[in-house]
Amino acid sequence: MSTAATLRRGRPREGSGRSEGGPVVYLVALLVVAVTLGPVLYAVLGGFRTNAQLAASPAGLPDPWVLDNYRGVLASRDFWAYALNSTVVAVITTAVTVVFGLMAAYPLARYHFRWREPLFMVFVVGLLFPATVAIIPLFILVTRDLQLGNTWWGVALPQAAFALPMTIVILRPFLMAIPREMEEAALIDGASRLQFFWRILLPLSGPGMVTVGVLAFVGSWNAYLLPLLLLQGDMKTLPLGVADFSSQYSSDTAGVFAFTTLAMVPALIFFLAMQRRIVSGLQGAVKG
Amino acid sequence: MALEVIGFTAPALALFLLFVVWPILRAVQFSVYRWKGFGPLVDFVGLQNYLAVLRNEVFTDALMHNLIIVVLSIVVQLPLGLAIALLLNRRMRGQGMLRTIIFVPYVLAEVIAGVVWFQLLQPQYGVVDNLTEAVGLSGPEQGWLGTPGLALYTVLAVLTWKYLGLAVLLFLAGLQGVPEELSEAAQIDGASWWQTQRRITIPLLGPTIRMWAFLSMIGSLQLFDMVWILTGGGPANATTTMATFLVNEGTKRQNYGIAAAASVVLFVVALVLALLYQRFILSRDNDASDAREVR
């Protein structure tokens, strides 16, 4: 390829330099966008309509725009209680997953000891165990043996435990990639391994921690089965609240749409901002 | 150093043993007792719970539903996802925006997606029926989710809506790793766009596709949330999955032994499929990379 061509190409990664998209491509793209966003937008707009409007013309636009549904949800104590529970559970889950995961990944990546590979395999095999398989004994363990039923920790700790394998599998190669020379230099300068961990490794693993942190947060925020079995009353999380609202007031379609929209929008914005991290994390997992 | 290793790994290991390994071992233990959740485990029944589960038509149907979802998810999402990824993998305006939009359903909670679709799919006054009527057809009388013959496929359609974006995004990311020079060379040699994709791009995307299919398979076997919200397993058990079966037996009927046996069966099915997949499909990746090294 001539230099001129290289220059003209500009940013080579952009679209991988495949052929320019024609009208068909844009048409397909438009169709994909419509199908993808249609239901979500319909719910958002439906929240601005009355049930009478929805019944009269299901496919119409708000006319006039009604704020009562959203106002009603925002004024309800339940909604804020659920949002708080979801947030606290997700924060605890994320913190425990990232801290414990990073601590465990460190020796598994950078120490040499006899049980290193078997120990790593224990966590890898853990990837194969979905929480579903253990859900009934887990329920008994948390509610009866640990007396943590209907608490934030009772949901967050098992969630963190099930998120650990993925976290360690993603973090280990990440920590392995940090050059040996850096560690040697630190040790020569008199740092202990512990100091190396705190002062050098921790700051350097920022991006990796963000990736596993976002995955743990999304997993917890969206979780349903475990909270369903463990949480009742005003300890419920948003997914439980949404499901309850939808079955209790199933004829109040507009209200359901408003509740659902308010439950999804803040998280949606956060997760989409973190989109790259989620995809790179999943790709990391995909590549093993 | 041994102390440091223990110190660093102990918290994670303790959490993992307590909340993952221990409950799984307990599930195996529960599965050989008849136990309603009260008192000590005394009523040892050997493999009877397993026989009861495997002879229960509701469970074998649930297993079938899981397998149908495993197969159809891949059969539907693979060509659709590939087609969209290949089409979008070119210079076009708003591509970043498009990727973000495609990802929206994936980051929604299954419950939230389910609740929205439940409303859209309501018979008569739901918007889906409205749209079918607009093109001159009529939706099923009992509704898409209320007709036994259609419910499973309706659930599957909603799942496709939710998870297709992940496939597209992973494929697009994989396409970034396919060197441009190869397809350019092919085009210079006179290959058509389709030939280039079929002979060069798609084969090079193999590892990504195979791992995506693996993730999809494991997810389909554990399916719970979406079914629970959309149909609760009905109508007439037409959409039960292994997970809804065991949650029903465990939490509603307190048949802990039966539920535990079902969960062990679920795990064994997942393990066997995972091993077969590893043996016959993923091993290709290793063989292929070996071959490349030899050459």
Coordinates of C-alpha atoms in Angstrom, one line a residue:
Chain A
M1 CA 0.0 0.0 0.0
S2 CA 1.4 3.4 -0.9
T3 CA 2.0 6.1 1.7
A4 CA -0.6 8.2 0.1
A5 CA -3.2 5.5 0.5
T6 CA -2.2 5.0 4.2
L7 CA -2.6 8.7 4.8
R8 CA -5.9 8.9 3.1
R9 CA -7.1 6.1 5.1
G10 CA -6.5 8.1 8.2
R11 CA -7.6 6.4 11.4
P12 CA -7.2 2.8 10.3
R13 CA -9.2 1.1 13.1
E14 CA -12.3 3.1 12.4
G15 CA -14.7 0.6 10.7
S16 CA -11.6 -1.5 9.9
G17 CA -11.5 0.3 6.5
R18 CA -14.2 -1.9 5.0
S19 CA -16.1 -0.5 2.1
E20 CA -18.3 2.5 2.6
G21 CA -21.8 1.8 3.7
G22 CA -24.5 2.1 1.0
P23 CA -28.2 2.9 1.4
V24 CA -28.9 -0.8 2.2
V25 CA -26.6 -0.7 5.1
Y26 CA -28.3 2.4 6.5
L27 CA -31.7 0.9 6.0
V28 CA -30.7 -2.2 7.9
A29 CA -29.2 -0.1 10.6
L30 CA -32.4 1.9 10.9
L31 CA -34.4 -1.3 11.1
V32 CA -32.2 -2.7 13.8
V33 CA -32.4 0.6 15.8
A34 CA -36.2 0.6 15.5
V35 CA -36.7 -2.9 16.7
T36 CA -34.1 -2.5 19.5
L37 CA -35.3 0.8 20.8
G38 CA -39.0 0.5 19.9
P39 CA -40.2 -1.3 23.1
V40 CA -38.0 0.8 25.4
L41 CA -39.2 4.1 23.9
Y42 CA -42.8 2.8 23.9
A43 CA -42.5 2.2 27.7
V44 CA -41.0 5.6 28.3
L45 CA -43.7 7.4 26.2
G46 CA -46.4 5.1 27.6
G47 CA -45.6 6.5 31.1
F48 CA -46.6 10.0 29.8
R49 CA -50.0 8.7 28.6
T50 CA -53.2 7.8 30.5
N51 CA -54.6 4.3 30.4
A52 CA -57.6 5.7 28.4
Q53 CA -55.1 6.9 25.8
L54 CA -53.3 3.6 25.7
A55 CA -56.6 1.7 25.3
A56 CA -57.9 4.1 22.6
S57 CA -54.8 3.9 20.4
P58 CA -52.1 1.6 21.7
A59 CA -49.6 2.8 19.0
G60 CA -50.3 6.5 19.5
L61 CA -48.2 9.3 21.0
P62 CA -49.0 11.0 24.3
D63 CA -51.8 13.5 23.7
P64 CA -51.8 15.5 25.9
W65 CA -48.6 14.6 27.8
V66 CA -49.5 13.5 31.3
L67 CA -47.0 13.7 34.2
D68 CA -49.2 12.0 36.8
N69 CA -47.8 8.5 36.4
Y70 CA -44.2 9.6 36.9
R71 CA -45.2 11.9 39.7
G72 CA -47.0 9.1 41.4
V73 CA -44.0 6.8 41.3
L74 CA -41.6 9.4 42.4
A75 CA -43.9 10.3 45.3
S76 CA -44.1 6.7 46.5
R77 CA -42.0 5.6 49.5
D78 CA -41.6 2.1 48.0
F79 CA -39.9 3.2 44.9
W80 CA -37.2 5.1 46.8
A81 CA -36.8 2.2 49.3
Y82 CA -36.3 -0.2 46.4
A83 CA -33.8 2.1 44.7
L84 CA -31.8 2.4 48.0
N85 CA -31.8 -1.3 48.5
S86 CA -30.7 -2.0 44.9
T87 CA -27.9 0.6 45.3
V88 CA -26.6 -0.6 48.7
V89 CA -26.7 -4.3 47.6
A90 CA -24.9 -3.5 44.4
V91 CA -22.2 -1.4 46.1
I92 CA -21.5 -4.1 48.8
T93 CA -21.4 -6.8 46.1
T94 CA -19.1 -4.8 43.9
A95 CA -16.7 -3.8 46.8
V96 CA -16.4 -7.3 48.1
T97 CA -16.0 -8.8 44.7
V98 CA -13.3 -6.4 43.6
V99 CA -11.3 -6.3 46.9
F100 CA -11.4 -10.1 47.5
G101 CA -11.0 -10.9 43.8
L102 CA -7.9 -8.6 43.4
M103 CA -6.4 -10.0 46.6
A104 CA -6.8 -13.6 45.5
A105 CA -5.7 -12.9 41.9
Y106 CA -2.4 -11.3 43.1
P107 CA -0.6 -14.4 44.4
L108 CA -2.3 -16.5 41.8
A109 CA -0.7 -14.3 39.1
R110 CA 2.7 -13.3 40.6
Y111 CA 3.8 -15.8 43.3
H112 CA 5.2 -19.2 42.7
F113 CA 4.0 -21.9 45.0
R114 CA 3.1 -25.5 44.7
W115 CA -0.7 -25.2 44.9
R116 CA -1.0 -22.2 42.6
E117 CA -2.5 -23.9 39.5
P118 CA -4.8 -26.2 41.5
L119 CA -6.1 -23.3 43.5
F120 CA -6.7 -21.3 40.3
M121 CA -8.6 -24.3 38.9
V122 CA -10.9 -24.3 41.9
F123 CA -12.1 -20.9 40.9
V124 CA -12.2 -21.7 37.1
V125 CA -14.5 -24.7 37.9
G126 CA -16.6 -22.3 39.9
L127 CA -17.5 -20.6 36.5
L128 CA -19.5 -23.7 35.7
F129 CA -21.7 -23.5 38.8
P130 CA -24.7 -21.2 38.3
A131 CA -26.3 -19.8 41.4
T132 CA -29.5 -21.5 40.2
V133 CA -28.1 -25.0 41.0
A134 CA -27.4 -24.1 44.7
I135 CA -30.4 -21.7 45.2
I136 CA -32.4 -23.8 47.6
P137 CA -29.5 -24.7 50.0
L138 CA -28.3 -21.1 49.6
F139 CA -31.6 -19.9 50.8
I140 CA -31.5 -22.2 53.8
L141 CA -27.9 -21.3 54.6
V142 CA -28.6 -17.5 54.5
T143 CA -32.0 -17.5 56.3
R144 CA -31.5 -20.2 58.9
D145 CA -27.8 -20.8 59.6
L146 CA -26.6 -17.3 59.1
Q147 CA -29.8 -15.4 60.1
L148 CA -29.2 -13.0 57.2
G149 CA -32.5 -13.4 55.5
N150 CA -34.1 -10.1 54.4
T151 CA -30.8 -8.1 54.8
W152 CA -28.5 -6.4 52.4
W153 CA -25.5 -8.5 53.3
G154 CA -27.5 -11.7 53.0
V155 CA -27.9 -11.0 49.3
A156 CA -24.6 -9.2 48.6
L157 CA -22.3 -11.8 50.0
P158 CA -23.5 -14.8 48.0
Q159 CA -23.7 -12.6 44.9
A160 CA -20.0 -11.6 45.5
A161 CA -19.1 -15.3 46.0
F162 CA -20.6 -16.2 42.6
A163 CA -19.0 -13.3 40.9
L164 CA -15.5 -14.2 42.2
P165 CA -14.6 -16.8 39.6
M166 CA -15.2 -14.5 36.7
T167 CA -13.4 -11.7 38.5
I168 CA -10.3 -13.8 39.2
V169 CA -10.3 -15.3 35.7
I170 CA -10.3 -11.7 34.2
L171 CA -7.9 -10.2 36.7
R172 CA -5.2 -12.8 36.7
P173 CA -3.8 -12.4 33.2
F174 CA -4.1 -8.6 33.8
L175 CA -1.8 -8.8 36.8
M176 CA 0.5 -11.2 35.0
A177 CA 1.0 -8.7 32.3
I178 CA 2.6 -6.2 34.6
P179 CA 6.4 -6.4 33.9
R180 CA 8.6 -8.4 36.2
E181 CA 11.2 -5.7 36.0
M182 CA 8.9 -3.3 37.9
E183 CA 8.5 -5.8 40.7
E184 CA 12.3 -6.4 40.8
A185 CA 13.0 -2.7 40.8
A186 CA 10.6 -2.1 43.7
L187 CA 12.1 -5.0 45.7
I188 CA 15.7 -3.8 45.1
D189 CA 14.6 -0.4 46.4
G190 CA 13.7 -2.1 49.6
A191 CA 9.9 -2.4 49.1
S192 CA 8.3 -5.5 50.5
R193 CA 5.9 -7.6 48.4
L194 CA 3.0 -6.1 50.4
Q195 CA 4.2 -2.6 49.6
F196 CA 4.6 -3.5 46.0
F197 CA 1.0 -4.7 46.0
W198 CA -0.3 -1.4 47.6
R199 CA 1.9 1.2 45.9
I200 CA 2.4 -0.2 42.4
L201 CA 0.1 -3.1 41.6
L202 CA -3.1 -1.5 42.9
P203 CA -2.8 1.8 41.0
L204 CA -1.7 -0.1 37.8
S205 CA -4.7 -2.5 37.9
G206 CA -7.2 0.4 37.8
P207 CA -8.7 -0.5 34.4
G208 CA -9.0 -4.2 35.2
M209 CA -10.7 -3.4 38.5
V210 CA -13.1 -1.0 36.7
T211 CA -14.1 -3.8 34.3
V212 CA -14.7 -6.5 36.9
G213 CA -16.4 -3.9 39.1
V214 CA -18.8 -2.8 36.4
L215 CA -19.6 -6.5 35.6
A216 CA -20.3 -7.2 39.3
F217 CA -22.4 -4.1 39.7
V218 CA -24.5 -4.9 36.6
G219 CA -25.0 -8.4 37.7
S220 CA -26.2 -7.4 41.1
W221 CA -28.4 -4.5 39.9
N222 CA -30.2 -6.8 37.5
A223 CA -30.4 -9.9 39.8
Y224 CA -33.7 -11.4 40.4
L225 CA -33.7 -15.0 41.6
L226 CA -31.7 -14.6 44.8
P227 CA -33.3 -11.4 46.0
L228 CA -36.7 -13.0 45.2
L229 CA -36.1 -15.8 47.6
L230 CA -34.4 -13.7 50.3
L231 CA -36.0 -10.2 50.4
Q232 CA -39.4 -9.2 51.5
G233 CA -41.4 -6.0 52.2
D234 CA -39.4 -2.8 52.1
M235 CA -36.1 -4.6 51.7
K236 CA -36.9 -5.5 48.1
T237 CA -34.7 -4.4 45.2
L238 CA -35.9 -2.6 42.1
P239 CA -36.4 -5.7 39.9
L240 CA -38.6 -7.2 42.6
G241 CA -40.4 -3.9 42.9
V242 CA -41.0 -3.7 39.2
A243 CA -42.3 -7.3 39.0
D244 CA -44.6 -6.7 42.0
F245 CA -45.9 -3.5 40.7
S246 CA -46.6 -5.1 37.3
S247 CA -48.5 -8.0 38.8
Q248 CA -50.4 -6.0 41.3
Y249 CA -51.5 -3.2 39.0
S250 CA -51.3 -5.1 35.7
S251 CA -54.3 -3.2 34.4
D252 CA -52.6 0.2 35.1
T253 CA -50.4 -0.2 32.0
A254 CA -49.4 3.5 32.1
G255 CA -48.4 3.2 35.7
V256 CA -46.4 0.1 35.0
F257 CA -44.6 1.8 32.2
A258 CA -43.7 4.8 34.4
F259 CA -42.4 2.6 37.2
T260 CA -40.4 0.5 34.8
T261 CA -38.9 3.5 33.1
L262 CA -37.8 5.2 36.3
A263 CA -36.3 1.9 37.4
M264 CA -34.3 1.4 34.2
V265 CA -33.2 4.9 33.1
P266 CA -30.5 5.8 35.6
A267 CA -28.9 2.4 35.4
L268 CA -29.2 2.4 31.7
I269 CA -27.3 5.6 31.4
F270 CA -24.6 4.4 33.8
F271 CA -24.2 1.0 32.0
L272 CA -24.1 2.5 28.6
A273 CA -21.4 4.9 29.7
M274 CA -19.5 1.9 30.9
Q275 CA -20.3 -0.1 27.7
R276 CA -16.7 -0.5 26.6
R277 CA -15.7 -1.9 29.9
I278 CA -18.5 -4.5 29.9
V279 CA -17.7 -5.6 26.4
S280 CA -14.0 -5.8 27.1
G281 CA -14.7 -7.8 30.2
L282 CA -16.9 -10.2 28.4
Q283 CA -14.4 -10.5 25.6
G284 CA -11.7 -11.2 28.2
A285 CA -13.9 -14.0 29.6
V286 CA -14.6 -15.2 26.1
K287 CA -10.9 -15.5 25.4
G288 CA -10.3 -17.2 28.8
Chain B
M1 CA 5.6 -16.1 51.7
A2 CA 3.2 -19.0 52.5
L3 CA 1.6 -16.7 55.1
E4 CA 1.2 -14.0 52.5
V5 CA -0.4 -16.4 50.0
I6 CA -2.9 -17.6 52.6
G7 CA -3.6 -14.0 53.7
F8 CA -4.3 -12.8 50.2
T9 CA -6.4 -15.8 49.1
A10 CA -8.2 -16.6 52.3
P11 CA -11.1 -14.0 52.1
A12 CA -12.0 -15.0 48.6
L13 CA -11.6 -18.7 49.3
A14 CA -13.7 -18.5 52.4
L15 CA -16.5 -16.7 50.7
F16 CA -16.4 -19.1 47.8
L17 CA -16.4 -22.2 49.9
L18 CA -19.2 -20.9 52.2
F19 CA -21.6 -19.6 49.5
V20 CA -20.7 -21.6 46.4
V21 CA -19.2 -25.0 47.3
W22 CA -21.1 -25.7 50.5
P23 CA -24.6 -25.1 49.1
I24 CA -23.8 -27.2 46.1
L25 CA -22.6 -30.1 48.3
R26 CA -25.8 -29.6 50.4
A27 CA -27.9 -29.8 47.2
V28 CA -26.3 -33.2 46.5
Q29 CA -27.0 -34.3 50.1
F30 CA -30.6 -33.0 50.1
S31 CA -31.2 -34.9 46.9
V32 CA -31.1 -38.3 48.5
Y33 CA -33.5 -37.4 51.4
R34 CA -37.2 -36.8 51.5
W35 CA -37.2 -33.5 53.4
K36 CA -39.9 -30.8 53.8
G37 CA -37.6 -28.3 55.4
F38 CA -38.3 -29.2 59.0
G39 CA -36.3 -31.2 61.5
P40 CA -33.2 -33.3 60.8
L41 CA -32.4 -35.1 57.6
V42 CA -33.5 -38.7 58.5
D43 CA -35.7 -40.0 55.7
F44 CA -33.0 -41.4 53.4
V45 CA -34.6 -42.4 50.1
G46 CA -31.5 -43.1 47.9
L47 CA -32.1 -42.3 44.3
Q48 CA -35.9 -42.1 44.5
N49 CA -35.9 -38.3 44.2
Y50 CA -34.0 -38.6 40.9
L51 CA -36.4 -41.2 39.6
A52 CA -39.3 -39.1 40.6
V53 CA -37.8 -36.1 38.8
L54 CA -36.9 -38.0 35.7
R55 CA -40.3 -39.6 35.5
N56 CA -42.1 -36.3 36.1
E57 CA -43.4 -35.1 32.8
V58 CA -43.3 -31.5 33.9
F59 CA -39.6 -31.9 34.5
T60 CA -38.8 -33.8 31.3
D61 CA -40.8 -31.2 29.4
A62 CA -38.9 -28.4 31.1
L63 CA -35.6 -30.1 30.1
M64 CA -36.9 -30.2 26.5
H65 CA -37.8 -26.6 26.7
N66 CA -34.3 -25.7 27.9
L67 CA -32.8 -27.8 25.0
I68 CA -35.1 -26.1 22.5
I69 CA -34.0 -22.7 23.7
V70 CA -30.3 -23.7 23.7
V71 CA -30.6 -24.8 20.0
L72 CA -32.9 -22.1 18.7
S73 CA -31.1 -19.3 20.4
I74 CA -28.0 -20.2 18.6
V75 CA -29.7 -21.1 15.3
V76 CA -31.6 -17.7 15.2
Q77 CA -29.1 -15.4 16.8
L78 CA -25.9 -16.6 15.0
P79 CA -27.0 -15.8 11.4
L80 CA -28.9 -12.6 12.4
G81 CA -26.0 -11.4 14.6
L82 CA -23.4 -12.2 12.0
A83 CA -25.4 -10.5 9.2
I84 CA -25.9 -7.4 11.3
A85 CA -22.2 -7.3 12.5
L86 CA -20.9 -7.8 8.9
L87 CA -23.2 -5.1 7.6
L88 CA -22.3 -2.6 10.3
N89 CA -18.6 -3.4 10.1
R90 CA -17.8 -0.6 7.6
R91 CA -17.3 3.1 7.6
M92 CA -20.6 4.7 8.2
R93 CA -21.9 7.7 10.1
G94 CA -23.1 7.2 13.6
Q95 CA -21.5 3.8 14.1
G96 CA -20.6 4.5 17.7
M97 CA -24.1 5.5 18.5
L98 CA -25.4 2.4 16.7
R99 CA -23.3 0.2 18.9
T100 CA -24.5 1.8 22.0
I101 CA -28.2 1.4 20.9
I102 CA -27.7 -2.2 20.1
F103 CA -26.4 -2.8 23.6
V104 CA -29.5 -1.3 25.3
P105 CA -31.5 -4.5 25.7
Y106 CA -28.6 -6.4 27.0
V107 CA -27.9 -4.1 29.9
L108 CA -31.6 -4.0 30.9
A109 CA -32.5 -6.4 33.7
E110 CA -34.3 -9.4 32.3
V111 CA -37.1 -8.6 34.7
I112 CA -37.5 -5.1 33.3
A113 CA -37.4 -6.3 29.7
G114 CA -39.9 -9.0 30.7
V115 CA -42.4 -6.6 32.3
V116 CA -42.3 -4.2 29.3
W117 CA -42.8 -7.0 26.8
F118 CA -45.6 -8.5 29.0
Q119 CA -47.5 -5.3 28.5
L120 CA -46.7 -5.1 24.8
L121 CA -47.9 -8.7 24.3
Q122 CA -51.3 -8.3 26.2
P123 CA -54.1 -9.8 24.0
Q124 CA -56.2 -7.2 22.2
Y125 CA -55.1 -4.0 23.7
G126 CA -51.3 -4.7 23.6
V127 CA -49.4 -2.9 20.9
V128 CA -48.1 -6.1 19.3
D129 CA -51.7 -7.3 18.6
N130 CA -52.5 -3.8 17.4
L131 CA -49.6 -3.9 14.9
T132 CA -50.6 -7.4 13.7
E133 CA -54.2 -6.1 13.1
A134 CA -52.8 -3.1 11.3
V135 CA -51.3 -5.4 8.7
G136 CA -54.6 -7.3 8.4
L137 CA -53.8 -10.3 10.6
S138 CA -55.2 -11.1 13.9
G139 CA -53.2 -12.1 17.0
P140 CA -54.0 -15.4 18.8
E141 CA -57.2 -15.2 20.8
Q142 CA -55.6 -16.2 24.1
G143 CA -52.7 -13.9 23.4
W144 CA -49.1 -14.7 22.4
L145 CA -48.2 -15.8 25.9
G146 CA -51.5 -17.5 26.7
T147 CA -51.5 -20.0 23.8
P148 CA -49.7 -23.2 24.8
G149 CA -48.3 -23.8 21.3
L150 CA -47.0 -20.3 20.9
A151 CA -45.8 -19.3 24.4
L152 CA -42.4 -20.9 24.3
Y153 CA -41.6 -19.3 20.9
T154 CA -42.9 -15.9 22.1
V155 CA -40.5 -16.1 25.1
L156 CA -37.8 -17.1 22.7
A157 CA -38.5 -14.1 20.5
V158 CA -38.2 -11.8 23.5
L159 CA -35.0 -13.5 24.5
T160 CA -33.7 -12.9 21.0
W161 CA -34.6 -9.2 21.3
K162 CA -32.7 -9.0 24.6
Y163 CA -29.5 -11.0 23.7
L164 CA -29.0 -10.3 20.0
G165 CA -27.1 -7.1 20.8
L166 CA -24.5 -9.0 22.8
A167 CA -23.8 -11.3 19.9
V168 CA -23.5 -8.3 17.5
L169 CA -21.2 -6.4 19.8
L170 CA -18.9 -9.4 20.4
F171 CA -18.8 -10.2 16.7
L172 CA -18.0 -6.6 15.9
A173 CA -15.2 -6.6 18.5
G174 CA -14.0 -9.9 16.9
L175 CA -14.0 -8.3 13.5
Q176 CA -11.6 -5.6 14.7
G177 CA -9.1 -8.4 15.1
V178 CA -9.4 -9.6 11.5
P179 CA -6.5 -8.0 9.6
E180 CA -7.7 -5.7 6.8
E181 CA -4.9 -6.8 4.5
L182 CA -6.5 -10.3 4.0
S183 CA -9.8 -9.0 2.7
E184 CA -8.0 -6.4 0.7
A185 CA -5.9 -9.0 -1.0
A186 CA -8.9 -11.1 -1.7
Q187 CA -10.7 -8.2 -3.2
I188 CA -7.7 -7.4 -5.4
D189 CA -7.8 -11.1 -6.5
G190 CA -11.4 -10.5 -7.7
A191 CA -13.3 -12.0 -4.8
S192 CA -16.8 -10.6 -4.3
W193 CA -17.9 -9.1 -1.0
W194 CA -19.8 -12.2 0.0
Q195 CA -16.9 -14.5 -1.0
T196 CA -14.5 -12.4 1.1
Q197 CA -16.9 -12.7 4.1
R198 CA -17.6 -16.4 3.7
R199 CA -14.0 -17.6 3.0
I200 CA -12.0 -15.2 5.1
T201 CA -13.8 -13.1 7.6
I202 CA -16.2 -15.6 9.1
P203 CA -13.7 -18.4 9.5
L204 CA -11.3 -15.9 11.2
L205 CA -14.2 -15.0 13.5
G206 CA -14.5 -18.7 14.5
P207 CA -13.1 -18.5 18.0
T208 CA -15.3 -15.6 18.9
I209 CA -18.4 -17.3 17.5
R210 CA -17.6 -20.6 19.3
M211 CA -17.1 -18.9 22.7
W212 CA -20.3 -16.7 22.2
A213 CA -22.3 -19.9 21.5
F214 CA -20.9 -21.4 24.7
L215 CA -22.0 -18.5 26.8
S216 CA -25.4 -18.5 25.1
M217 CA -25.8 -22.3 25.8
I218 CA -24.9 -21.9 29.5
G219 CA -27.3 -19.0 29.8
S220 CA -30.1 -20.8 28.1
L221 CA -29.8 -23.8 30.5
Q222 CA -30.2 -21.5 33.5
L223 CA -33.1 -19.5 32.1
F224 CA -35.4 -18.4 34.9
D225 CA -36.1 -14.6 35.2
M226 CA -37.7 -14.0 31.8
V227 CA -39.9 -17.1 32.0
W228 CA -41.0 -16.3 35.5
I229 CA -42.0 -12.8 34.5
L230 CA -43.6 -13.5 31.2
T231 CA -45.5 -16.7 31.9
G232 CA -44.5 -18.2 35.3
G233 CA -44.0 -21.4 33.4
G234 CA -47.5 -21.6 32.0
P235 CA -49.9 -21.9 30.2
A236 CA -50.3 -25.6 31.2
N237 CA -46.5 -25.9 31.8
A238 CA -45.8 -25.0 28.2
T239 CA -42.8 -22.8 29.1
T240 CA -41.4 -24.4 32.3
T241 CA -37.6 -24.6 32.5
M242 CA -35.5 -26.7 34.8
A243 CA -34.9 -23.6 37.0
T244 CA -38.6 -22.6 37.3
F245 CA -39.3 -26.3 38.1
L246 CA -36.9 -26.5 40.9
V247 CA -37.8 -23.1 42.4
N248 CA -41.5 -24.1 42.3
E249 CA -40.8 -27.4 44.0
G250 CA -38.5 -25.9 46.6
T251 CA -40.2 -22.7 47.6
K252 CA -43.8 -23.3 46.9
R253 CA -44.2 -27.0 47.7
Q254 CA -41.3 -27.3 50.2
N255 CA -40.2 -30.5 48.3
Y256 CA -36.5 -29.8 49.1
G257 CA -35.4 -33.3 48.2
I258 CA -37.0 -33.2 44.7
A259 CA -35.8 -29.6 44.1
A260 CA -32.3 -30.6 45.0
A261 CA -32.4 -33.7 42.7
A262 CA -33.6 -31.4 39.9
S263 CA -30.8 -29.0 40.5
V264 CA -28.2 -31.8 40.4
V265 CA -29.7 -32.9 37.1
L266 CA -29.5 -29.4 35.8
F267 CA -25.9 -29.2 36.8
V268 CA -25.0 -32.6 35.2
V269 CA -26.8 -31.6 31.9
A270 CA -24.8 -28.3 31.9
L271 CA -21.6 -30.1 32.7
V272 CA -22.0 -32.8 30.0
L273 CA -22.9 -30.2 27.4
A274 CA -20.0 -28.1 28.4
L275 CA -17.6 -31.0 28.2
L276 CA -18.9 -32.2 24.8
Y277 CA -18.7 -28.6 23.5
Q278 CA -15.1 -28.4 24.8
R279 CA -14.2 -31.7 23.3
F280 CA -15.8 -31.4 19.9
I281 CA -16.0 -27.7 19.2
L282 CA -13.6 -25.6 21.3
S283 CA -10.8 -28.0 20.8
R284 CA -10.8 -26.9 17.1
D285 CA -9.4 -23.6 18.3
N286 CA -6.5 -25.3 19.9
D287 CA -5.9 -27.6 16.9
A288 CA -6.2 -24.6 14.6
S289 CA -3.6 -22.6 16.5
D290 CA -1.3 -25.6 16.7
A291 CA -1.6 -26.1 13.0
R292 CA -0.8 -22.5 12.3
E293 CA 2.3 -22.7 14.4
V294 CA 3.5 -25.8 12.6
R295 CA 3.1 -24.1 9.3

